[in-house]
Coordinates of C-alpha atoms in Angstrom, one line a residue:
X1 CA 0.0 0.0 0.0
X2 CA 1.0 3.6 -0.5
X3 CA 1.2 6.1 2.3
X4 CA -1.1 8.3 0.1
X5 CA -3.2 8.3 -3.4
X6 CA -2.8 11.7 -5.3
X7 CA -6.1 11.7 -7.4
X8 CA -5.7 14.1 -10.2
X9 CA -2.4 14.3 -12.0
X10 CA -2.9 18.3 -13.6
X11 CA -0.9 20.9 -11.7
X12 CA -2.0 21.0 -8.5
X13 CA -2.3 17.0 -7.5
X14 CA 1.4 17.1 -9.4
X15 CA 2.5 19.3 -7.3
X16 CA 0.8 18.4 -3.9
X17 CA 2.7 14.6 -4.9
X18 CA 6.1 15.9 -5.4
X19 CA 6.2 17.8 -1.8
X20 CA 4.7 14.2 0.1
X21 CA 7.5 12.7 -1.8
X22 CA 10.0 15.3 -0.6
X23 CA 8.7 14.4 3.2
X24 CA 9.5 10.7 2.4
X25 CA 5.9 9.8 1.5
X26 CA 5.2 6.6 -0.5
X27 CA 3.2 7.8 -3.2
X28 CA 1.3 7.0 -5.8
X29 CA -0.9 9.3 -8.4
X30 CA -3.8 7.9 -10.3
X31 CA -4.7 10.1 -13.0
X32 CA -7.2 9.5 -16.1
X33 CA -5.4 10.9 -18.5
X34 CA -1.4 12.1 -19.3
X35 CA -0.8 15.6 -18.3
X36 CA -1.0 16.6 -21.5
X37 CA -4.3 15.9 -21.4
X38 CA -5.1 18.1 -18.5
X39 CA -7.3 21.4 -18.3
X40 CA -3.4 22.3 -16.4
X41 CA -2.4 21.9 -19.9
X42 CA -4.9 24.5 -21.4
X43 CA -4.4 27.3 -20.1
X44 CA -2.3 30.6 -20.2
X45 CA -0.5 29.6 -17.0
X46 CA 1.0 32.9 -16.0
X47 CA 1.0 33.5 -12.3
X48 CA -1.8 36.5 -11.4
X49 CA -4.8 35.6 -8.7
X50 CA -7.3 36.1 -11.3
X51 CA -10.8 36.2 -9.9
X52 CA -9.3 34.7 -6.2
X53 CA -10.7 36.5 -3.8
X54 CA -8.5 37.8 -0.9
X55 CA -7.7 35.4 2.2
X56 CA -4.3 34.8 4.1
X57 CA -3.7 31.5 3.4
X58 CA -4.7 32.5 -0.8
X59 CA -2.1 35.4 -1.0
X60 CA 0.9 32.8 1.3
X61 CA 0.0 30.4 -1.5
X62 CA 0.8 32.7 -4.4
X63 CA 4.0 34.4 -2.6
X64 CA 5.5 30.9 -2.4
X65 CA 4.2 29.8 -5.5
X66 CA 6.1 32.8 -7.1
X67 CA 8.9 32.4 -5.7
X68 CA 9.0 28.6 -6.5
X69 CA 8.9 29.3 -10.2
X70 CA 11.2 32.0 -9.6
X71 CA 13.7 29.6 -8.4
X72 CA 12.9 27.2 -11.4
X73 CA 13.2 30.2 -14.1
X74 CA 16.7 30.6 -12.5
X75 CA 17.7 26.4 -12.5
X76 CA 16.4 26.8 -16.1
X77 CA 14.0 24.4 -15.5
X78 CA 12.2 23.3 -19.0
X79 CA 9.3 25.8 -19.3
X80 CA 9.2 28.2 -16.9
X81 CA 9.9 31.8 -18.3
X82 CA 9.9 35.3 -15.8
X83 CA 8.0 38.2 -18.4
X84 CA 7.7 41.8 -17.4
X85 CA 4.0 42.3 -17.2
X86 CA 1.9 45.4 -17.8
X87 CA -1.5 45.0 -16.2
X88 CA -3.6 48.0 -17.6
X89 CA -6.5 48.6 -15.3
X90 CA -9.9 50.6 -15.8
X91 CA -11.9 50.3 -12.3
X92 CA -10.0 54.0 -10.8
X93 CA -8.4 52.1 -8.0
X94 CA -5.6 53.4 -6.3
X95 CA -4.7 51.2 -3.7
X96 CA -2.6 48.5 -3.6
X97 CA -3.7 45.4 -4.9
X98 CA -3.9 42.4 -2.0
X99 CA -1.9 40.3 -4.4
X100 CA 1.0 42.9 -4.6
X101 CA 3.0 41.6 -2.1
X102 CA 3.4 38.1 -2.9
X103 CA 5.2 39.7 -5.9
X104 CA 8.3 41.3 -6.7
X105 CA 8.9 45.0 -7.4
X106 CA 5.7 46.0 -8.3
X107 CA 5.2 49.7 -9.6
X108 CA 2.4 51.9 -10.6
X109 CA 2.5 54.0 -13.4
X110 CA -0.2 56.9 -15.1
X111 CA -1.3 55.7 -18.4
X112 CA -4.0 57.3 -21.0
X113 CA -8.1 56.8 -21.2
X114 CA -9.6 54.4 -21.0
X115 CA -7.2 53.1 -18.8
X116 CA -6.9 54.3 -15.1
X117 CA -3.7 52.7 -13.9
X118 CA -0.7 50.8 -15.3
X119 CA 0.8 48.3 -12.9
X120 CA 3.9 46.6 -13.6
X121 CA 6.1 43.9 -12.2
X122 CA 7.4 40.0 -13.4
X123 CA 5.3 37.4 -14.0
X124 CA 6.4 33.6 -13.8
X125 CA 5.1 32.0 -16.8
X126 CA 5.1 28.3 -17.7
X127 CA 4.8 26.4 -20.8
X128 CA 2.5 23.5 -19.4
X129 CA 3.1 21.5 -22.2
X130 CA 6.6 21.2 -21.3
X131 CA 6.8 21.5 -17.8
X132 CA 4.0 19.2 -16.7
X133 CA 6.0 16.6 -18.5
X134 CA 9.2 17.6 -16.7
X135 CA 7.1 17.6 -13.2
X136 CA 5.4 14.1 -14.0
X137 CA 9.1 12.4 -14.9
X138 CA 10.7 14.5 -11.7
X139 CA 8.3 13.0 -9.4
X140 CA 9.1 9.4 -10.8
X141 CA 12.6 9.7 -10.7
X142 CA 12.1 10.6 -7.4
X143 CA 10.4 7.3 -6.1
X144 CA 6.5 7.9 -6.6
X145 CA 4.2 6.2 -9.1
X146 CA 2.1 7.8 -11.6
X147 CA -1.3 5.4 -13.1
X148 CA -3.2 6.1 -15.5
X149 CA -6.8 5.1 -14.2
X150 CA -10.2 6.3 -13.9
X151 CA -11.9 7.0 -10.2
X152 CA -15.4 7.1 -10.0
X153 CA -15.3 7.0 -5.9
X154 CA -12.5 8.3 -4.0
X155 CA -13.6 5.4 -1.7
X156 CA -11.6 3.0 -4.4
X157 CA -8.1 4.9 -3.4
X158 CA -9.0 4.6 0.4
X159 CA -9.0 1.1 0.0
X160 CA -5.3 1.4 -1.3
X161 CA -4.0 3.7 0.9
X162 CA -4.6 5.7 4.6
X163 CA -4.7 9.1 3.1
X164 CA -6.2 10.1 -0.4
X165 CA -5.6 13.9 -2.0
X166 CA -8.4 14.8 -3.8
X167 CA -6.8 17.2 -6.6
X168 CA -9.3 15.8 -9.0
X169 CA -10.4 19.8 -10.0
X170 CA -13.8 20.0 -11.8
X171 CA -14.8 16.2 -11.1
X172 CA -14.8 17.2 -7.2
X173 CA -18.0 18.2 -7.5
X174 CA -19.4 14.5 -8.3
X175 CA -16.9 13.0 -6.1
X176 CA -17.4 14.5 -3.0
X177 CA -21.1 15.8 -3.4
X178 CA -19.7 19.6 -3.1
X179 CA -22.8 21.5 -4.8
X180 CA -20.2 24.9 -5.0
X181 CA -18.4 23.1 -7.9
X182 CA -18.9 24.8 -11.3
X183 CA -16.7 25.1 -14.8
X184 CA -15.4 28.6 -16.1
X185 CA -15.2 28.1 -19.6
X186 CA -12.1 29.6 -21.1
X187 CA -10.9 29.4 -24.9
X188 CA -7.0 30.5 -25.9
X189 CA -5.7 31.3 -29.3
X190 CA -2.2 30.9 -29.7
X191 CA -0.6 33.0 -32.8
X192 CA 3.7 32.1 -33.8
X193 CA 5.3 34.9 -31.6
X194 CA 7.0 38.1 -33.8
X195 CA 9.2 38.9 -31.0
X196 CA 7.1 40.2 -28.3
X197 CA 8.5 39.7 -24.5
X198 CA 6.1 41.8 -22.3
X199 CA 2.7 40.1 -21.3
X200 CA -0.1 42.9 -21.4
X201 CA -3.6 42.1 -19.1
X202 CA -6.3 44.2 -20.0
X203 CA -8.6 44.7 -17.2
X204 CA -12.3 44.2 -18.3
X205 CA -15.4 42.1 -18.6
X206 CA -14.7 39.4 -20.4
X207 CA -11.0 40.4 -20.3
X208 CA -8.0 40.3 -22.8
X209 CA -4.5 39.3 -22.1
X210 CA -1.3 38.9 -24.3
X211 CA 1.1 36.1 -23.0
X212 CA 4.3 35.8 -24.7
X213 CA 6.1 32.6 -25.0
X214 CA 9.7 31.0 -26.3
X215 CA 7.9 30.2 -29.6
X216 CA 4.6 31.3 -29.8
X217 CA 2.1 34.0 -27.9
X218 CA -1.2 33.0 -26.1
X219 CA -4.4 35.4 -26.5
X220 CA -7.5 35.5 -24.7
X221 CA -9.3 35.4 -22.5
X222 CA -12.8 34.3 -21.7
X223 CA -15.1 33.5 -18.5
X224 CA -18.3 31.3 -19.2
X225 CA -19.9 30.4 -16.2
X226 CA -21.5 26.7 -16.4
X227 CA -20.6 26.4 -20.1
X228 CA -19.4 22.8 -20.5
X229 CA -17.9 23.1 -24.5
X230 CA -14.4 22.4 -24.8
X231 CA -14.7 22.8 -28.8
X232 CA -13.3 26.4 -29.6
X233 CA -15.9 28.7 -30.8
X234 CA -14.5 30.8 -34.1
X235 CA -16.8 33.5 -33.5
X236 CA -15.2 33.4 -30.1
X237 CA -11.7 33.2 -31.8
X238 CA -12.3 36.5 -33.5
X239 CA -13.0 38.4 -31.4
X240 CA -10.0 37.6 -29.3
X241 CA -8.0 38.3 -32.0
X242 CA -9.4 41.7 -32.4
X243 CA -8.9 42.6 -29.1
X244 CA -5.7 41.3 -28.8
X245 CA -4.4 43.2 -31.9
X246 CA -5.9 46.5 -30.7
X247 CA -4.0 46.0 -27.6
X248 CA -0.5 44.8 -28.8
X249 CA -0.4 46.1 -32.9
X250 CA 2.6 44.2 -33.0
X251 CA 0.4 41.0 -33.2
X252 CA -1.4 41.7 -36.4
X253 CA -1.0 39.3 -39.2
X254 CA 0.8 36.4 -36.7
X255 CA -0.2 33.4 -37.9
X256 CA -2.6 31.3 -35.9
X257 CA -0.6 27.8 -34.8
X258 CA -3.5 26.6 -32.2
X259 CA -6.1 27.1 -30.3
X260 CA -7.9 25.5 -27.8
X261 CA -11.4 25.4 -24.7
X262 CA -11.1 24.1 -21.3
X263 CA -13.0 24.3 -18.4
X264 CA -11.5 26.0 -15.3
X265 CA -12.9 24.2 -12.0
X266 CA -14.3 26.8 -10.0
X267 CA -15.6 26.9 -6.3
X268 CA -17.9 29.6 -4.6
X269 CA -16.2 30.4 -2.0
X270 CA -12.7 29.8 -3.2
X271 CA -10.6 26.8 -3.5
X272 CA -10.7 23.9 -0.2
X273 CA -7.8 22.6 1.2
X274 CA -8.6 20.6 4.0
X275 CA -8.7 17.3 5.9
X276 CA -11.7 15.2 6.1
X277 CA -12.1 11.9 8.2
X278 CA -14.0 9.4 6.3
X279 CA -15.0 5.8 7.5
X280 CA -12.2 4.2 5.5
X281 CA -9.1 7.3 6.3
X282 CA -8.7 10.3 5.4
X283 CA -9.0 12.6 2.5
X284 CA -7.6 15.6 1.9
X285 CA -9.3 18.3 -0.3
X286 CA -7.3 20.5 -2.8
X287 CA -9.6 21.8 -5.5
X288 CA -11.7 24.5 -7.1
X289 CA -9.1 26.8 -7.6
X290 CA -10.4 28.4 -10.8
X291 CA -8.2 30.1 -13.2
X292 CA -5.3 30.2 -10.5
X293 CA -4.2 26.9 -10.0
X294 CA -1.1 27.4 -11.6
X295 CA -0.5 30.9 -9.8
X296 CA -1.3 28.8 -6.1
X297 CA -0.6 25.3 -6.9
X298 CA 3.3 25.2 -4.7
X299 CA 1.9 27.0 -1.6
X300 CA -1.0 25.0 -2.1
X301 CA 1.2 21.9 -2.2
X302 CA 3.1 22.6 1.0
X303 CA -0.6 22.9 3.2
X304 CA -1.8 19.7 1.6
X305 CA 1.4 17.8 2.3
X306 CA 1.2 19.0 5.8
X307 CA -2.2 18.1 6.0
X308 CA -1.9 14.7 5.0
X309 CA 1.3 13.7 7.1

């Protein structure tokens, strides 16, 4: 038997298995699909709380996320870029955002209508498709056991091991009977990159943002409460693209190498990370963290292995 059952191999059960196999944990990860396959895979992954709501435990999570992939950027670990990030903001605040500190050298600058406020500062960004790989092989080098199998009761991994981490995002909902579960539908286009190296956000309802990669640049955004369709929508393309190109001029004429719909697993009430007893052990929550698991998943990691052990 293993000490503990990772359900969910995208970003955060990945990450929540690597620091139970740092403690010394026997651990095994049962996953439906390769990481590839993963909604982790999907999406922008640049590290920004977007739509997290403010609570200690949320902005600890994203400071040592950020400095995690700060520390990978450095170690050159595959996938994981640093970009200078302008987030251009129309809502007049003047404050400092609660995410600000978990980040580093954060300025605010004036900028034209319609715009309010230009805040800048680096952004970790990874290249999922490269550096979920990396993570997966890492954590098997390192001892642990990745399966590819399909749960359709966390009671089947109790009967495995003690403890179980349910990182099984979206599917939570059916899994534990957690009526707060709900997808975010968000579709990317990604367009061959003509040299840009700054990511732009553009505050606004749905939203646009400019991520620049090593090879290519990924435009979006959307947010589609309950919308289950993962096929991408070309209407919906479009208009990104039009966006986009208003924003960053640069971009006009790149030519389109993908594009692609997942569903972000959302929580009301933000993301749970917690121990509960059941009849056969223990299981320990660590989903609905929306669009921000990538920007939470290493601080998340550290409270779930602690939780577990």
């Amino acid at each position: 038997m293993a000490d503990v059952i990772v359900v969910g191999g995208g970003i955060i059960g990945l990450t929540a298995a690597t620091r139970l196999r740092e403690r010394g944990a026997d651990v095994t990860v049962w996953t439906q699909t390769g990481p590839e396959q993963t909604v982790s895979a999907v999406a922008a992954a640049v590290w920004y709380p977007s739509r997290t709501l403010f609570e200690p435990r949320v902005l600890a999570w994203a400071a040592a996320t950020y400095d995690q992939f700060r520390r990978h950027a450095f170690a050159r670990v595959p996938g994981v870029l640093v970009r200078e990030t302008r987030n251009l903001e129309r809502d007049g605040a003047t404050g400092e955002p609660w995410w600000a500190p978990a980040a580093r050298g954060v300025r605010y600058l004036p900028i034209d209508p319609p715009w309010t406020r230009e805040i800048r500062f680096q952004a970790p960004l990874v290249e999922m498709g490269v550096y979920l790989p990396w993570l997966r092989d890492r954590l098997v080098a390192a001892g642990a056991r990745v399966v590819r199998r399909r749960v359709d009761r966390l009671e089947e991994a109790l009967v495995e091991a003690p403890v179980v981490v349910n990182a099984t995002g979206l599917a939570a909902g059916a899994l534990c009977g957690d009526p707060e579960v709900f997808p975010a539908r968000g579709q990317i286009v990604r367009v061959a990159n003509p040299g840009i190296i700054v990511s732009v956000r553009d505050q606004g309802e749905p939203g646009t943002y400019v991520h620049p990669r090593s090879r290519d640049v990924v435009l979006g955004g959307t947010w589609q409460a309950n919308n289950w369709n993962t096929t991408p929508d070309p209407a919906i393309r479009d208009a990104i693209l039009e966006r986009c190109v208003a924003l960053v001029p640069e971009l006009a004429g790149a030519p389109i190498v993908g594009e692609e719909a997942g569903l972000r697993p959302v929580r009301r009430g933000g993301p749970r990370v917690e121990a509960e007893k059941w009849p056969a052990g223990t299981v320990v929550h660590a989903y609905g963290h929306g669009g921000a698991g990538m920007t939470l998943c290493w601080g998340c990691a550290d409270d779930v292995a602690a939780l577990a052990l």
